[in-house]
């Protein structure tokens, strides 16, 4: 009998095509009005910019960047800024769409946006990165503001880059306006608890999924594909909060495995010193393809898009797949995982801890009242727990996979806001 992947190709999917296919599938199930669907299939606005940057050798190089504001029916746009050599406008469009659904599924009053610059930050000096960051804000700043669109860190950007951007925007406004950016350092109005928020939200989802499935996570193995901020914190919190054993991790330069478990502090210090997890003492090498197919209780894709597809979906052996990355699973692979009884926690929900605490940061910036870290964790716990239970219930109600259930929850909320505002 043919499965969901039998007629699909093996080439990597266009991420914006994937995002719209996910939208179309959920819209068909709930009978969404055609005019609403057509509006939701496209960004409301987008900006393409050319960014001149003076390099350390005295030359001037032109970089190309984007800012996509997908839908702001529920509130100001929200979404990160990525620096990546393979950035494309369709990737940014897809990520802006997913951010729209993400804020809606968490029921926070924001829309969705995303920005990106085509560059290789690993090959740039701190001075070059600062000049690029400031120049990007000079170009895109007219679209930004606490009531319009608030960026945050994303792939290969960090709190220091956010600080430069907030400073440049403040200079453009003629007064301090640090609320235009979240994920900032604490000294510039950042929020306690923002650093590990994406991972912490994902770990809460894993815990709740395991409870609903009757899985005991204590001492069970986990593997993490991607060891940036989210992946590294997921390693730490999976051990501390769930009592799991992380046996394999990978980054852009290689992967490692140790069946007895990898010690988080030693590994993060090793990566900081060498630039990669590869070669960590006491481990053996493993490829990304091998890591994804390990026999583990929890698999955490925390890298880039399209890691799980028709190439490997039949070989995934994890009980739970928790998407800390954006778009790591192709639509056909979703169906295969569901058919095989693998519980997938979709990115729209699993990695939404970051945008949720960014929203808390916006609230704190607007009020001038800053919360203790315990309060941030407590509010994040409430939001993530309520969201995964709603998605789980919706999946059961409609007999669909969890991603489609999350989409149903999200698009209903966005569509309701659009109708109330008279857009359709």
Coordinates of C-alpha atoms in Angstrom, one line a residue:
X1 CA 0.0 0.0 0.0
X2 CA 1.3 3.5 -0.9
X3 CA 2.0 5.8 2.0
X4 CA 2.0 9.6 2.1
X5 CA 5.5 9.9 0.6
X6 CA 5.1 7.4 -2.2
X7 CA 4.3 9.9 -4.8
X8 CA 6.3 12.8 -3.5
X9 CA 9.7 13.9 -4.8
X10 CA 12.9 14.0 -2.7
X11 CA 14.0 17.6 -3.5
X12 CA 13.8 20.1 -0.7
X13 CA 10.5 22.0 -0.7
X14 CA 10.2 25.8 -1.2
X15 CA 9.4 26.9 2.4
X16 CA 6.7 29.3 1.4
X17 CA 5.0 26.6 -0.7
X18 CA 5.1 24.4 2.4
X19 CA 3.6 27.1 4.6
X20 CA 0.7 27.7 2.1
X21 CA 0.0 24.0 1.7
X22 CA -0.3 23.7 5.5
X23 CA -2.7 26.7 5.5
X24 CA -4.8 25.3 2.6
X25 CA -5.1 21.9 4.3
X26 CA -6.4 23.4 7.6
X27 CA -8.6 25.8 5.8
X28 CA -10.3 23.0 3.8
X29 CA -11.0 21.1 7.0
X30 CA -12.9 24.0 8.7
X31 CA -14.5 25.3 5.5
X32 CA -12.7 28.7 5.7
X33 CA -14.3 31.4 3.4
X34 CA -12.4 31.6 0.1
X35 CA -11.8 35.4 0.4
X36 CA -10.3 35.0 3.9
X37 CA -8.1 32.2 2.7
X38 CA -6.8 34.2 -0.3
X39 CA -5.8 37.1 2.0
X40 CA -4.1 34.7 4.4
X41 CA -2.0 33.1 1.6
X42 CA 0.0 36.3 1.0
X43 CA 2.0 38.8 3.1
X44 CA 0.2 42.1 3.7
X45 CA 3.5 43.9 2.9
X46 CA 7.2 43.3 2.4
X47 CA 10.3 45.4 1.9
X48 CA 13.4 44.5 -0.1
X49 CA 16.5 46.5 0.8
X50 CA 20.1 46.9 -0.5
X51 CA 22.5 47.6 2.4
X52 CA 25.8 49.2 1.7
X53 CA 28.4 48.3 4.4
X54 CA 32.0 49.5 4.6
X55 CA 34.2 46.4 5.3
X56 CA 37.3 46.3 7.4
X57 CA 39.6 46.3 4.2
X58 CA 38.1 49.7 3.1
X59 CA 35.8 48.2 0.4
X60 CA 32.1 48.8 0.3
X61 CA 29.9 45.7 -0.1
X62 CA 26.2 45.6 -1.0
X63 CA 24.1 43.2 1.1
X64 CA 20.5 42.3 0.4
X65 CA 17.8 42.1 3.0
X66 CA 14.1 41.7 3.6
X67 CA 11.4 42.5 6.1
X68 CA 8.0 40.8 5.6
X69 CA 4.9 41.8 7.6
X70 CA 2.5 38.9 7.0
X71 CA -0.6 39.8 8.9
X72 CA -1.3 42.2 11.7
X73 CA -5.1 41.7 12.2
X74 CA -4.5 40.7 15.8
X75 CA -1.9 43.3 16.8
X76 CA 1.5 44.7 15.9
X77 CA 3.8 42.5 13.8
X78 CA 6.4 40.4 15.6
X79 CA 9.3 38.3 14.3
X80 CA 13.0 37.8 14.3
X81 CA 15.8 39.0 12.0
X82 CA 18.1 36.3 10.6
X83 CA 21.6 36.7 9.2
X84 CA 22.3 33.7 6.9
X85 CA 24.2 33.1 3.6
X86 CA 21.3 31.1 2.2
X87 CA 18.5 33.5 3.1
X88 CA 15.8 33.9 0.5
X89 CA 12.6 36.0 0.3
X90 CA 10.5 32.8 0.2
X91 CA 12.1 31.6 3.4
X92 CA 11.4 35.0 5.1
X93 CA 7.8 34.9 3.8
X94 CA 7.2 31.4 5.2
X95 CA 8.7 32.3 8.5
X96 CA 6.5 35.5 8.7
X97 CA 3.5 33.3 8.0
X98 CA 4.5 30.8 10.7
X99 CA 5.0 33.6 13.1
X100 CA 1.4 34.8 12.4
X101 CA 0.1 31.4 13.3
X102 CA 2.4 31.1 16.3
X103 CA 1.3 34.2 18.0
X104 CA -2.3 33.2 17.3
X105 CA -2.0 29.7 18.6
X106 CA -0.5 31.1 21.9
X107 CA -3.3 33.6 21.9
X108 CA -1.0 36.6 22.3
X109 CA -2.2 39.9 20.7
X110 CA 0.4 40.2 17.9
X111 CA 0.7 39.5 14.2
X112 CA 3.6 37.9 12.4
X113 CA 6.7 39.2 10.6
X114 CA 10.2 38.2 9.8
X115 CA 13.4 39.8 8.5
X116 CA 16.6 38.5 7.0
X117 CA 19.9 39.6 5.5
X118 CA 21.9 37.5 3.0
X119 CA 25.3 37.3 4.6
X120 CA 27.8 35.0 6.3
X121 CA 28.2 36.4 9.8
X122 CA 30.8 33.8 10.7
X123 CA 33.1 35.4 8.2
X124 CA 32.5 39.0 9.4
X125 CA 34.2 40.9 12.1
X126 CA 32.3 42.5 15.0
X127 CA 32.8 45.9 13.4
X128 CA 31.4 44.7 10.1
X129 CA 28.4 43.1 11.8
X130 CA 27.7 46.3 13.7
X131 CA 27.8 48.4 10.6
X132 CA 25.5 45.9 8.8
X133 CA 23.0 45.8 11.7
X134 CA 22.8 49.6 11.9
X135 CA 22.5 50.0 8.1
X136 CA 19.7 47.4 8.0
X137 CA 17.7 49.4 10.6
X138 CA 18.3 52.6 8.7
X139 CA 16.7 50.9 5.7
X140 CA 13.9 49.0 7.4
X141 CA 13.3 51.3 10.4
X142 CA 10.3 53.1 8.7
X143 CA 8.3 49.9 9.1
X144 CA 9.2 49.3 12.7
X145 CA 7.9 50.5 16.1
X146 CA 6.3 49.2 19.3
X147 CA 2.8 49.6 17.8
X148 CA 3.8 48.5 14.3
X149 CA 6.5 45.8 14.1
X150 CA 9.0 44.6 16.7
X151 CA 11.9 42.5 15.6
X152 CA 14.0 40.0 17.8
X153 CA 17.0 37.8 17.5
X154 CA 16.9 34.8 15.2
X155 CA 19.4 32.6 13.3
X156 CA 22.9 34.0 13.7
X157 CA 21.7 37.2 15.5
X158 CA 22.0 37.8 19.2
X159 CA 21.3 40.4 22.0
X160 CA 24.4 42.4 21.0
X161 CA 23.1 42.8 17.5
X162 CA 19.7 43.7 18.9
X163 CA 21.4 46.4 21.1
X164 CA 23.0 48.0 18.0
X165 CA 19.7 47.9 16.2
X166 CA 17.8 49.4 19.1
X167 CA 20.4 52.2 19.5
X168 CA 20.3 53.0 15.8
X169 CA 16.5 53.2 15.8
X170 CA 16.6 55.4 18.9
X171 CA 19.0 57.7 17.2
X172 CA 16.7 57.9 14.1
X173 CA 13.7 58.8 16.4
X174 CA 15.7 61.4 18.4
X175 CA 15.0 59.7 21.8
X176 CA 15.5 56.3 23.4
X177 CA 13.0 53.9 22.0
X178 CA 14.4 50.5 23.1
X179 CA 10.9 48.8 23.0
X180 CA 11.2 48.6 19.2
X181 CA 13.4 45.4 19.6
X182 CA 13.0 42.5 22.0
X183 CA 15.7 40.0 22.9
X184 CA 17.8 42.9 24.1
X185 CA 20.4 42.8 26.9
X186 CA 18.9 43.3 30.3
X187 CA 20.7 46.7 30.6
X188 CA 18.7 48.0 27.6
X189 CA 15.3 46.9 28.8
X190 CA 15.5 43.2 28.0
X191 CA 13.4 40.6 29.9
X192 CA 14.6 38.2 32.4
X193 CA 14.1 34.6 31.1
X194 CA 14.4 35.5 27.4
X195 CA 17.7 33.7 26.8
X196 CA 16.3 30.2 27.2
X197 CA 12.7 31.0 26.5
X198 CA 12.4 29.1 23.1
X199 CA 13.9 26.0 24.6
X200 CA 12.0 26.3 27.9
X201 CA 8.7 26.5 26.0
X202 CA 9.6 23.4 24.0
X203 CA 10.6 21.5 27.1
X204 CA 7.2 22.4 28.7
X205 CA 5.5 21.0 25.5
X206 CA 7.5 17.8 25.7
X207 CA 6.6 17.3 29.3
X208 CA 2.9 17.9 28.6
X209 CA 2.9 15.6 25.6
X210 CA 4.6 12.8 27.5
X211 CA 2.0 13.1 30.3
X212 CA -0.8 12.9 27.7
X213 CA 0.8 9.9 26.1
X214 CA 1.7 8.1 29.3
X215 CA 5.5 8.2 28.6
X216 CA 7.9 8.4 31.6
X217 CA 10.8 10.6 30.4
X218 CA 13.1 10.0 33.4
X219 CA 16.4 8.6 32.2
X220 CA 15.2 8.3 28.6
X221 CA 17.4 9.2 25.6
X222 CA 17.0 12.4 23.5
X223 CA 18.8 13.7 20.4
X224 CA 19.1 17.3 19.3
X225 CA 19.7 18.3 15.7
X226 CA 21.2 21.8 15.9
X227 CA 23.2 23.2 18.8
X228 CA 22.7 27.0 18.6
X229 CA 20.9 28.9 21.4
X230 CA 17.7 26.8 21.3
X231 CA 19.4 23.5 20.9
X232 CA 22.0 24.1 23.7
X233 CA 19.4 25.3 26.1
X234 CA 17.1 22.4 25.2
X235 CA 20.0 20.0 26.2
X236 CA 20.4 21.8 29.6
X237 CA 16.7 21.9 30.4
X238 CA 15.9 18.4 29.1
X239 CA 18.3 17.1 31.8
X240 CA 17.4 19.6 34.6
X241 CA 13.6 19.7 34.2
X242 CA 12.8 16.3 32.6
X243 CA 15.6 14.1 33.9
X244 CA 16.4 12.9 30.3
X245 CA 19.7 11.8 28.9
X246 CA 20.9 13.7 25.8
X247 CA 22.9 11.1 23.8
X248 CA 23.5 12.9 20.5
X249 CA 23.7 16.5 19.2
X250 CA 24.9 18.1 16.0
X251 CA 25.7 21.6 14.6
X252 CA 26.6 22.9 11.2
X253 CA 30.1 21.4 11.4
X254 CA 29.3 17.9 12.6
X255 CA 27.6 15.6 15.1
X256 CA 28.5 13.5 18.1
X257 CA 27.0 10.6 20.1
X258 CA 27.6 9.1 23.5
X259 CA 25.0 6.4 24.5
X260 CA 25.8 7.2 28.2
X261 CA 24.8 10.9 27.7
X262 CA 26.6 14.1 26.9
X263 CA 27.4 16.5 29.8
X264 CA 25.9 20.0 29.0
X265 CA 28.3 22.3 30.7
X266 CA 31.4 20.6 29.4
X267 CA 30.0 20.4 25.9
X268 CA 28.9 24.1 25.7
X269 CA 32.3 25.2 27.0
X270 CA 34.0 22.9 24.4
X271 CA 31.9 24.4 21.6
X272 CA 32.6 28.0 22.8
X273 CA 36.3 27.2 22.7
X274 CA 36.4 25.3 19.3
X275 CA 33.4 26.6 17.4
X276 CA 31.7 23.2 17.1
X277 CA 30.5 20.1 19.0
X278 CA 32.5 17.9 16.7
X279 CA 35.4 16.1 18.3
X280 CA 34.0 16.5 21.9
X281 CA 36.1 14.1 24.1
X282 CA 34.3 10.9 25.0
X283 CA 32.0 11.0 21.9
X284 CA 32.1 9.4 18.5
X285 CA 31.1 11.2 15.2
X286 CA 27.6 10.9 13.8
X287 CA 26.0 12.5 10.7
X288 CA 22.9 14.5 10.8
X289 CA 21.1 11.8 8.8
X290 CA 22.1 9.2 11.4
X291 CA 21.1 11.4 14.3
X292 CA 17.6 12.0 13.0
X293 CA 17.0 8.2 12.7
X294 CA 18.3 7.3 16.2
X295 CA 16.2 5.1 18.5
X296 CA 15.4 7.8 21.1
X297 CA 12.3 8.8 23.1
X298 CA 12.5 12.5 22.0
X299 CA 14.0 13.9 18.8
X300 CA 14.5 17.7 18.8
X301 CA 15.1 19.3 15.4
X302 CA 16.6 22.7 16.3
X303 CA 18.4 23.6 13.1
X304 CA 16.9 24.7 9.8
X305 CA 14.0 23.9 7.5
X306 CA 13.2 20.6 5.8
X307 CA 15.3 18.2 7.9
X308 CA 12.6 15.6 8.1
X309 CA 11.1 14.8 4.7
X310 CA 10.2 11.9 2.4
X311 CA 14.0 11.1 2.4
X312 CA 13.9 9.9 6.0
X313 CA 10.4 10.1 7.5
X314 CA 9.9 6.3 7.3
X315 CA 13.1 5.9 9.3
X316 CA 12.4 8.2 12.2
X317 CA 12.2 6.1 15.4
X318 CA 11.5 8.7 18.1
X319 CA 8.3 8.6 20.1
X320 CA 8.0 12.4 20.2
X321 CA 9.4 14.9 17.7
X322 CA 9.6 18.4 19.1
X323 CA 10.2 21.1 16.5
X324 CA 12.4 23.8 18.0
X325 CA 13.4 24.8 14.5
X326 CA 11.0 26.6 12.1
X327 CA 9.7 24.3 9.4
X328 CA 11.9 21.3 9.9
X329 CA 9.3 18.8 8.7
X330 CA 7.8 18.6 5.2
X331 CA 4.0 18.2 4.8
X332 CA 4.3 14.7 3.4
X333 CA 6.5 13.7 6.3
X334 CA 3.9 15.0 8.7
X335 CA 1.5 12.4 7.4
X336 CA 4.0 9.6 7.6
X337 CA 4.9 10.4 11.2
X338 CA 1.2 10.5 12.1
X339 CA 0.6 7.1 10.4
X340 CA 3.5 5.6 12.3
X341 CA 2.2 6.8 15.6
X342 CA 5.0 9.4 16.2
X343 CA 3.7 12.4 18.2
X344 CA 4.9 15.6 16.6
X345 CA 4.8 18.9 18.5
X346 CA 4.7 21.4 15.6
X347 CA 7.0 24.4 15.5
X348 CA 4.0 26.8 15.7
X349 CA 3.6 25.6 19.2
X350 CA 6.9 24.0 20.3
X351 CA 9.2 27.0 19.6
X352 CA 6.7 29.7 20.6
X353 CA 8.3 30.2 24.0
X354 CA 10.6 32.8 22.4
X355 CA 7.9 35.0 21.0
X356 CA 5.8 34.6 24.1
X357 CA 8.6 36.0 26.3
X358 CA 9.3 38.6 23.7
X359 CA 5.7 39.7 24.1
X360 CA 6.3 39.8 27.9
X361 CA 9.3 42.0 27.1
X362 CA 7.1 44.4 25.0
X363 CA 4.6 44.6 27.9
X364 CA 7.5 45.4 30.3
X365 CA 9.0 48.0 28.0
X366 CA 5.6 49.7 27.6
X367 CA 4.8 49.8 31.3
X368 CA 8.3 50.4 32.6
X369 CA 7.7 47.6 35.2
X370 CA 10.1 44.7 34.9
X371 CA 9.4 41.2 36.1
X372 CA 11.5 38.8 38.1
X373 CA 12.6 35.7 36.2
X374 CA 10.3 33.4 38.3
X375 CA 7.3 35.5 37.1
X376 CA 8.4 35.2 33.5
X377 CA 8.7 31.4 33.9
X378 CA 5.3 31.2 35.6
X379 CA 3.5 33.1 32.9
X380 CA 5.3 31.2 30.1
X381 CA 4.2 27.9 31.8
X382 CA 0.6 29.0 31.7
X383 CA 0.7 30.0 28.1
X384 CA 2.5 27.0 26.8
X385 CA 0.4 24.5 28.8
X386 CA -2.9 26.0 27.8
X387 CA -1.8 26.1 24.1
X388 CA -0.6 22.5 23.8
X389 CA -3.8 21.2 25.6
X390 CA -6.0 23.2 23.1
X391 CA -4.0 21.9 20.1
X392 CA -4.2 18.3 21.5
X393 CA -8.0 18.6 21.9
X394 CA -8.4 20.1 18.5
X395 CA -6.4 17.2 16.9
X396 CA -8.8 14.7 18.6
X397 CA -11.9 16.7 17.6
X398 CA -11.0 16.8 13.9
X399 CA -9.0 13.6 13.7
X400 CA -6.0 15.4 12.3
X401 CA -2.2 15.7 13.0
X402 CA -1.0 18.1 15.5
X403 CA 0.4 20.7 13.0
X404 CA -3.0 20.8 11.2
X405 CA -4.7 21.2 14.6
X406 CA -2.4 24.1 15.5
X407 CA -3.1 25.7 12.2
X408 CA -6.9 25.3 12.7
X409 CA -6.6 27.0 16.1
X410 CA -4.5 29.8 14.7
X411 CA -6.3 30.6 11.5
X412 CA -9.7 30.7 13.2
X413 CA -8.3 33.3 15.6
X414 CA -6.7 35.4 12.8
X415 CA -9.8 35.1 10.6
X416 CA -12.1 36.2 13.4
X417 CA -9.9 39.4 13.9
X418 CA -10.0 40.1 10.2
X419 CA -13.8 39.8 10.0
X420 CA -14.3 41.9 13.1
X421 CA -12.1 44.7 11.6
X422 CA -14.1 44.6 8.4
X423 CA -11.2 43.3 6.2
X424 CA -13.5 40.7 4.6

